[in-house]
Short mmCIF file of C-alpha atoms in Angstrom, two decimals:
data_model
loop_
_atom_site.label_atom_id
_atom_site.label_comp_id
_atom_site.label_asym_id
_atom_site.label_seq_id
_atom_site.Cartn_x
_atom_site.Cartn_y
_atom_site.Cartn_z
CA UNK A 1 12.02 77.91 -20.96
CA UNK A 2 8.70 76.14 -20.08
CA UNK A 3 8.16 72.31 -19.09
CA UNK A 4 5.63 70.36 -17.19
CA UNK A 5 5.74 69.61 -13.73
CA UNK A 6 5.18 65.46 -12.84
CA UNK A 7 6.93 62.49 -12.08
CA UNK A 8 10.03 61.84 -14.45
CA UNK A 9 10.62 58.42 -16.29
CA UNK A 10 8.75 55.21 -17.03
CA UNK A 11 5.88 54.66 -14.90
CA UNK A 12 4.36 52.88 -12.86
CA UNK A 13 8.11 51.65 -11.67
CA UNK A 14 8.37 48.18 -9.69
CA UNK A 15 9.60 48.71 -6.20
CA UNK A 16 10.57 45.26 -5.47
CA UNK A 17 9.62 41.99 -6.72
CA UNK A 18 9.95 39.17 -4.45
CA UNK A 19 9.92 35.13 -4.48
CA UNK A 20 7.29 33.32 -2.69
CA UNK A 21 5.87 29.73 -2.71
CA UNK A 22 4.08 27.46 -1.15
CA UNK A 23 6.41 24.28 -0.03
CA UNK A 24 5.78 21.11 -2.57
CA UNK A 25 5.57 17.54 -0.51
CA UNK A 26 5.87 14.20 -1.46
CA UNK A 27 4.65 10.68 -0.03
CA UNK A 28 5.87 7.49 -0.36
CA UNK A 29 3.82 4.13 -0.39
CA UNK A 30 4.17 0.71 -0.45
CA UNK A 31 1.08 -1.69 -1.63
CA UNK A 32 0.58 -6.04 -0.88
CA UNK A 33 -1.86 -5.92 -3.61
CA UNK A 34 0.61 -6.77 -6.97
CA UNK A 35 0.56 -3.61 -8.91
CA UNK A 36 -0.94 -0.24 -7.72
CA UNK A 37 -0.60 3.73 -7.85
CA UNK A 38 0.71 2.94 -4.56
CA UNK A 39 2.95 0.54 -4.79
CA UNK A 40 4.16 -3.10 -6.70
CA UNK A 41 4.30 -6.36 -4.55
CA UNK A 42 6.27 -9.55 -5.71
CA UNK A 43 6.30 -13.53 -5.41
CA UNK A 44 9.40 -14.13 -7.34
CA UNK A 45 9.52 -11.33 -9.82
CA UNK A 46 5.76 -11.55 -10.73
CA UNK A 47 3.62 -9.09 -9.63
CA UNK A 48 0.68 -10.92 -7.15
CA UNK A 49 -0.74 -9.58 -4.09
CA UNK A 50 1.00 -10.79 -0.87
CA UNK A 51 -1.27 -12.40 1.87
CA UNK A 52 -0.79 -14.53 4.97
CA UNK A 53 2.91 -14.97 5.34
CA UNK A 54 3.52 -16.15 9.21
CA UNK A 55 7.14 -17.54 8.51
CA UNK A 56 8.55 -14.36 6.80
CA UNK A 57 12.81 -13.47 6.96
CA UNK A 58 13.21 -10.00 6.01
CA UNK A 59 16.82 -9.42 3.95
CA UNK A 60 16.97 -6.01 2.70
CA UNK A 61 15.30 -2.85 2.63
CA UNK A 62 17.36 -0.28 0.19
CA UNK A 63 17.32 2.89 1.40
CA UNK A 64 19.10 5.63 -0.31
CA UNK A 65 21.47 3.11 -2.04
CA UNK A 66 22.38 1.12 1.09
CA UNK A 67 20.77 -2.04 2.79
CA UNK A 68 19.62 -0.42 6.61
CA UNK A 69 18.54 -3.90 7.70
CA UNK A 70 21.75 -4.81 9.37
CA UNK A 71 21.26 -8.81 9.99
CA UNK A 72 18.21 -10.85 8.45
CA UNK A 73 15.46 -11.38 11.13
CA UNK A 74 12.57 -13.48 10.78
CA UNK A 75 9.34 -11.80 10.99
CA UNK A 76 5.48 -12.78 10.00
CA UNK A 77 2.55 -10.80 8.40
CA UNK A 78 -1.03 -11.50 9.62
CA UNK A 79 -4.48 -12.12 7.57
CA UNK A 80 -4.64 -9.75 4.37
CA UNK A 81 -5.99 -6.13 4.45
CA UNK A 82 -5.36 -4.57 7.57
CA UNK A 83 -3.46 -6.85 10.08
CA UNK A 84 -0.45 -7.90 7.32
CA UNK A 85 -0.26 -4.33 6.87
CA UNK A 86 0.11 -2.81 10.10
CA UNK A 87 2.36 -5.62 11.00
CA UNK A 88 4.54 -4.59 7.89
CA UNK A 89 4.35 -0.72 9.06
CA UNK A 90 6.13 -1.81 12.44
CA UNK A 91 8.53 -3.55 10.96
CA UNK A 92 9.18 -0.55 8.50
CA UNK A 93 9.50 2.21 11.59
CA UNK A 94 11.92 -0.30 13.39
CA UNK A 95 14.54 -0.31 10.13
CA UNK A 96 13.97 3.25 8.96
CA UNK A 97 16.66 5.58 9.91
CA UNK A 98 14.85 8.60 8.35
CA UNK A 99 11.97 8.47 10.64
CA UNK A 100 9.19 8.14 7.33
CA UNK A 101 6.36 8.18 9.62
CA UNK A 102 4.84 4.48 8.21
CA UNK A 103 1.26 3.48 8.71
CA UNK A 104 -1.62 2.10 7.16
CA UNK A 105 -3.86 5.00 5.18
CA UNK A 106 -6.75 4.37 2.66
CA UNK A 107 -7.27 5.68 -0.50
CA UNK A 108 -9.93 5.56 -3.82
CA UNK A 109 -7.12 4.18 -5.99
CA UNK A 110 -5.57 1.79 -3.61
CA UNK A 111 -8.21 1.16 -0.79
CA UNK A 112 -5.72 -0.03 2.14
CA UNK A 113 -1.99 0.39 1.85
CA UNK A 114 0.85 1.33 3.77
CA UNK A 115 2.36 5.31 3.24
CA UNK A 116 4.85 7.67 4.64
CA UNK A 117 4.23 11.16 6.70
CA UNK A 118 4.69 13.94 4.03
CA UNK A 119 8.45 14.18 3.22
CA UNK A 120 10.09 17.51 0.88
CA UNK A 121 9.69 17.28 -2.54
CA UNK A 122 13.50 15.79 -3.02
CA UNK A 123 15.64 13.81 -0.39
CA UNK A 124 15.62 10.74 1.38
CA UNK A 125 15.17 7.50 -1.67
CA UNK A 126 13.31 4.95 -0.13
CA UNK A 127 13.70 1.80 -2.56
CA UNK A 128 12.52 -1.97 -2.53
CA UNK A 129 11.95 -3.83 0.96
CA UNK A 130 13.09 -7.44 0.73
CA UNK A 131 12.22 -10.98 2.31
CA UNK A 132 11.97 -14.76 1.98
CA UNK A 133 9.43 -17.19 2.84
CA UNK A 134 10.91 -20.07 5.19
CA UNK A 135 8.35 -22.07 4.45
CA UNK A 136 7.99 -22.20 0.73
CA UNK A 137 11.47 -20.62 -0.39
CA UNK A 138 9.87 -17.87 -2.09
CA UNK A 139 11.24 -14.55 -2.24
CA UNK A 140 8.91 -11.52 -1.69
CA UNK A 141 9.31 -7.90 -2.60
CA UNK A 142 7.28 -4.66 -2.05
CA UNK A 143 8.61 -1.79 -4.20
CA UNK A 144 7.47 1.82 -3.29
CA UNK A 145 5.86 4.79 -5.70
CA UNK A 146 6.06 8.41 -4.95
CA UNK A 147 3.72 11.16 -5.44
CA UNK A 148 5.55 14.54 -5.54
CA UNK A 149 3.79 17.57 -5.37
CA UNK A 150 6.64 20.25 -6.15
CA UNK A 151 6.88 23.32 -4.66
CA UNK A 152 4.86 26.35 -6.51
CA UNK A 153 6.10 29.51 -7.25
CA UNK A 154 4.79 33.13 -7.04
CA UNK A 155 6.32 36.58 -7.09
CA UNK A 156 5.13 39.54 -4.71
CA UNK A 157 5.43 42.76 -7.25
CA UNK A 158 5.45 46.11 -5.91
CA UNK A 159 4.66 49.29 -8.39
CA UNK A 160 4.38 52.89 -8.01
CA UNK A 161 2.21 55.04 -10.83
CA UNK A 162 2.45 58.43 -12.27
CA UNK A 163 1.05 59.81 -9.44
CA UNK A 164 2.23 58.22 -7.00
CA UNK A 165 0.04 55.43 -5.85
CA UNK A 166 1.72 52.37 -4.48
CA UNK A 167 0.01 48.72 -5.71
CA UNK A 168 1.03 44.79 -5.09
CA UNK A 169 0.24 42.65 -7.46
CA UNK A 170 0.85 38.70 -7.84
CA UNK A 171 1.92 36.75 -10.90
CA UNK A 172 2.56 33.16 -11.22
CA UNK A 173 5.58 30.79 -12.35
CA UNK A 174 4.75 32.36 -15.70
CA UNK A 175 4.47 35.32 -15.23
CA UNK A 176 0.55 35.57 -15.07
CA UNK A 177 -1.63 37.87 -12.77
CA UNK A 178 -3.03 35.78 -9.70
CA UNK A 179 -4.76 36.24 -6.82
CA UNK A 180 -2.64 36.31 -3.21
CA UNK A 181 -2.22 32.87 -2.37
CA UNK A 182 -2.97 32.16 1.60
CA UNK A 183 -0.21 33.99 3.44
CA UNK A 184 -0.25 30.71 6.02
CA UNK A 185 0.65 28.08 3.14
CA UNK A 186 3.60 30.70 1.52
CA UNK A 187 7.49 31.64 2.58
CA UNK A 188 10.17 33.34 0.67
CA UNK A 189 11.73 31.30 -1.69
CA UNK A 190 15.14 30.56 -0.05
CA UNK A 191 13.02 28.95 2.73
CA UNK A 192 14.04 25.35 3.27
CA UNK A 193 11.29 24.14 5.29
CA UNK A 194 9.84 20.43 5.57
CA UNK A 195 5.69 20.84 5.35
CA UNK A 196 3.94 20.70 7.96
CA UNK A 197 2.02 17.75 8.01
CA UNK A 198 0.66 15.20 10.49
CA UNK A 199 3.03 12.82 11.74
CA UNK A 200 -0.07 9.87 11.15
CA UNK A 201 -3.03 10.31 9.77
CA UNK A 202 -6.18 11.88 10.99
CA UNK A 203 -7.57 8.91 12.94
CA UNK A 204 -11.45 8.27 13.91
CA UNK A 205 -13.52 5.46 15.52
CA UNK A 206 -16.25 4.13 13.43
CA UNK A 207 -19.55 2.39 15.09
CA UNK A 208 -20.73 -0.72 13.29
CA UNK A 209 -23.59 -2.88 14.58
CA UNK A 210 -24.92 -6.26 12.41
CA UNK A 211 -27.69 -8.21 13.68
CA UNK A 212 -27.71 -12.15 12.70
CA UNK A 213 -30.14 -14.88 12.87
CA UNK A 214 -30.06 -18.60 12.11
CA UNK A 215 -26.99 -20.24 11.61
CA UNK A 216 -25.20 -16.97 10.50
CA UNK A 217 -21.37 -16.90 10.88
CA UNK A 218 -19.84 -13.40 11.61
CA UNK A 219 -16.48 -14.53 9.44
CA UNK A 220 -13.45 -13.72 11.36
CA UNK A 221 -13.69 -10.35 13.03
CA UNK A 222 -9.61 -10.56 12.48
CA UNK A 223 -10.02 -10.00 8.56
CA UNK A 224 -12.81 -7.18 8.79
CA UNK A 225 -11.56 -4.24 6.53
CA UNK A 226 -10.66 -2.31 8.91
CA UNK A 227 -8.72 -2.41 12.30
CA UNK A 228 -11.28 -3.73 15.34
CA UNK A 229 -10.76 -1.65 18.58
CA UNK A 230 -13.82 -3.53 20.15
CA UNK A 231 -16.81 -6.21 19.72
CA UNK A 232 -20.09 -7.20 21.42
CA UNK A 233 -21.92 -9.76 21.17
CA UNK A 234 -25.44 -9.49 22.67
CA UNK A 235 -27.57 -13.17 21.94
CA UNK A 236 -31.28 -12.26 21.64
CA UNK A 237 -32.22 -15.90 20.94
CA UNK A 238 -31.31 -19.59 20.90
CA UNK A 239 -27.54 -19.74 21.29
CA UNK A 240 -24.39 -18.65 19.69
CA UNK A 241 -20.99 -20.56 19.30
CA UNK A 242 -17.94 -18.07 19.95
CA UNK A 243 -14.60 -19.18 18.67
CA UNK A 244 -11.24 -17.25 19.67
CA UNK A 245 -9.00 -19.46 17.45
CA UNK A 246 -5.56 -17.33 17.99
CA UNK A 247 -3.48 -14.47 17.35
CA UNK A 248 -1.39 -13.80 14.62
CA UNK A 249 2.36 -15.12 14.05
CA UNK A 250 5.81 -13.15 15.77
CA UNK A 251 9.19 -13.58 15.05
CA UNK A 252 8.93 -16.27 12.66
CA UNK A 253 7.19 -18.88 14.57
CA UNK A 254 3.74 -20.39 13.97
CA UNK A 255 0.71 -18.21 14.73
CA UNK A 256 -0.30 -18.63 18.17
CA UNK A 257 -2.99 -21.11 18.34
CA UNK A 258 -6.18 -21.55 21.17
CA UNK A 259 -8.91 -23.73 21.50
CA UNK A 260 -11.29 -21.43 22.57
CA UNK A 261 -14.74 -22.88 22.21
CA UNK A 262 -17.62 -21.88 24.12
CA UNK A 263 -21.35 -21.82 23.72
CA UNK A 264 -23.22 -18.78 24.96
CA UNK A 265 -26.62 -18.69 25.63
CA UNK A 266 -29.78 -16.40 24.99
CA UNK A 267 -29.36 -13.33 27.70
CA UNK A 268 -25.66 -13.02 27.93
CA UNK A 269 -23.86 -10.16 26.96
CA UNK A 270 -19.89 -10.25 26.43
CA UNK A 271 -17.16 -7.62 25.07
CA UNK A 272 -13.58 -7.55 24.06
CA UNK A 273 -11.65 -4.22 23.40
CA UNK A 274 -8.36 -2.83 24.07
CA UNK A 275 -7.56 1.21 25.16
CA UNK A 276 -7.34 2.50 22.16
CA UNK A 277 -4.19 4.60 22.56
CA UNK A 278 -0.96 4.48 19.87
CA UNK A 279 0.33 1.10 21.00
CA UNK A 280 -2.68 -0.68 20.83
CA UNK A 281 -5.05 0.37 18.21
CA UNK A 282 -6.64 -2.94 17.17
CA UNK A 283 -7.57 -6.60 18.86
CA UNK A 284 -4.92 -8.95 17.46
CA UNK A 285 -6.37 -12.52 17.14
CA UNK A 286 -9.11 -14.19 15.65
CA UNK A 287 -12.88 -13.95 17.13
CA UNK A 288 -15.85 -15.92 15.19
CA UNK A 289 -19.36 -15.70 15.89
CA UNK A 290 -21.91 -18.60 14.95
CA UNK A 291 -25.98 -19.29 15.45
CA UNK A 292 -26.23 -22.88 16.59
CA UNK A 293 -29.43 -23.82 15.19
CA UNK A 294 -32.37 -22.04 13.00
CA UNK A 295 -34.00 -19.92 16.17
CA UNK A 296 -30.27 -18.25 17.12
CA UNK A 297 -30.61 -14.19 17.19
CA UNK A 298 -27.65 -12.24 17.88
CA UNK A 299 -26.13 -8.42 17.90
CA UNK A 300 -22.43 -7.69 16.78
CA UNK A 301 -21.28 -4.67 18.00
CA UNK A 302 -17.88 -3.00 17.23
CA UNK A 303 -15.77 0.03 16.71
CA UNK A 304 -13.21 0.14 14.30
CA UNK A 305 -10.23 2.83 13.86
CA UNK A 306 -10.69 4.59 10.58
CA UNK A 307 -7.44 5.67 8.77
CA UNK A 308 -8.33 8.91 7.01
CA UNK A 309 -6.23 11.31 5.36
CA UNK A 310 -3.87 13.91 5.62
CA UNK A 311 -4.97 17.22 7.29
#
């Protein structure tokens, strides 16, 4: 009886075939600017961008069903753009009990807006945050959108051939060939893991520097775009009117009001800046620059923290 010597069976034969991914993520913003990608703000039901609002009392924010403001407290948001918002993102990581990670970020569809540190893919609900004006009676809501990235799946195949040769090989959800994903972004499928993300943003300091001349007005360096770690103000000629006309509201009262009015002549050079560090990352009140008369000449100088995003 004759035969023929090799390997017996099917072949090549899987070894093992394992489930990887890499972790989905999701965010979750909130928007002042009526209806966004990134969120819908309210004046009584109709959608309308939220400015200004020094006289606020917050009543709700619904969190996973359930109201986590415990007792209505009155509250104010500064300016537009920046200051209302950051203002808004402390009173947001007072009430959360999840710990979303809230501050201001930047994006192409929404330019400024508020959003939360990358969260899993299912979980924690965060629903609409609720308040009143005490001034006009209006009721104001901000109502979040998520952006989910789900998790994606790959499987890790292992073959032996006819002759013996062991091979891995990758497919996709569907079953596809792919290339190895990045062994740091993957983990075996029964991995519950939260991604690993920044807690805040990647955040930079920006140099700006404006010359004006005549009776140029700065505008308030409160309502530039972005949040104002520092200014100087270098007059090159004539003279230059500087105006600190207050800060913005706190706990429901009026904003706080100066009457800061000086006149600064050619020659002088003055600055106003804070550290820098977590607690205080912008100036909080307003600063105006004028020229006096037709011959003023004057330097602006500031830095301003730059909300980029997510590493």
């Amino acid at each position: 009886m004759s035969g023929t010597a090799g390997q017996v069976g099917d072949c090549p034969q899987t070894l093992s075939s394992e489930c990887w991914k890499i972790p989905g993520y999701r965010y979750v913003s909130y928007d002042n600017s009526g209806t966004t990608p990134c969120g819908v703000s309210t004046i009584n039901g109709t959608p309308t961008g939220v400015c200004d609002r020094p006289n606020l009392k917050f009543t709700s924010w619904i969190i996973n069903g359930r109201n986590v403001i415990h007792a209505p407290f009155n509250d104010g948001l500064d300016e537009c753009g920046t200051p209302l918002l950051s203002d808004l993102a402390a009173i947001m990581n007072t009430w959360d009990p999840f710990a979303g990670g809230w501050t201001v970020t930047v994006s192409d569809q929404c330019a400024y807006h508020l959003r939360s540190r990358a969260l899993p893919p299912t979980g924690t609900k965060y629903g609409v945050l609720t308040a009143v004006d005490n001034d006009t009676g209006e009721t104001i809501t901000f109502a979040p959108v998520d952006v989910v990235v789900p998790d994606t799946f790959y499987r890790r195949i292992t073959e032996v051939d006819c002759d013996g040769t062991t091979t891995t090989r990758w497919t996709n959800d569907a079953g596809a060939t792919v290339p190895a994903p990045n062994p740091e972004q993957i983990v075996e499928c029964t991995v519950q893991v939260t991604p690993d993300a920044r807690v805040t943003p990647t955040q930079r300091v920006r140099s700006r520097i404006k010359r004006f001349t005549g009776t140029a007005t700065s505008g308030n360096v409160d309502s530039f775009p972005s949040d104002v770690q520092a200014v100087t103000l270098t007059v090159l000629a004539g003279a230059v009117r500087v105006q600190a006309a207050g800060s913005g509201s706190r706990n429901g009262g009026a904003p706080t009001a100066f009457e800061d009015d000086v006149t600064v002549p050619a020659g002088v050079t003055l600055s106003w800046g804070v550290d820098g560090d977590s607690y205080d990352l912008a100036l909080d009140g307003s600063l105006l620059f004028t020229g006096t008369a037709a011959g003023a000449d004057f330097l602006l100088h500031w830095t301003e923290h730059v909300y980029t995003d997510w590493d």
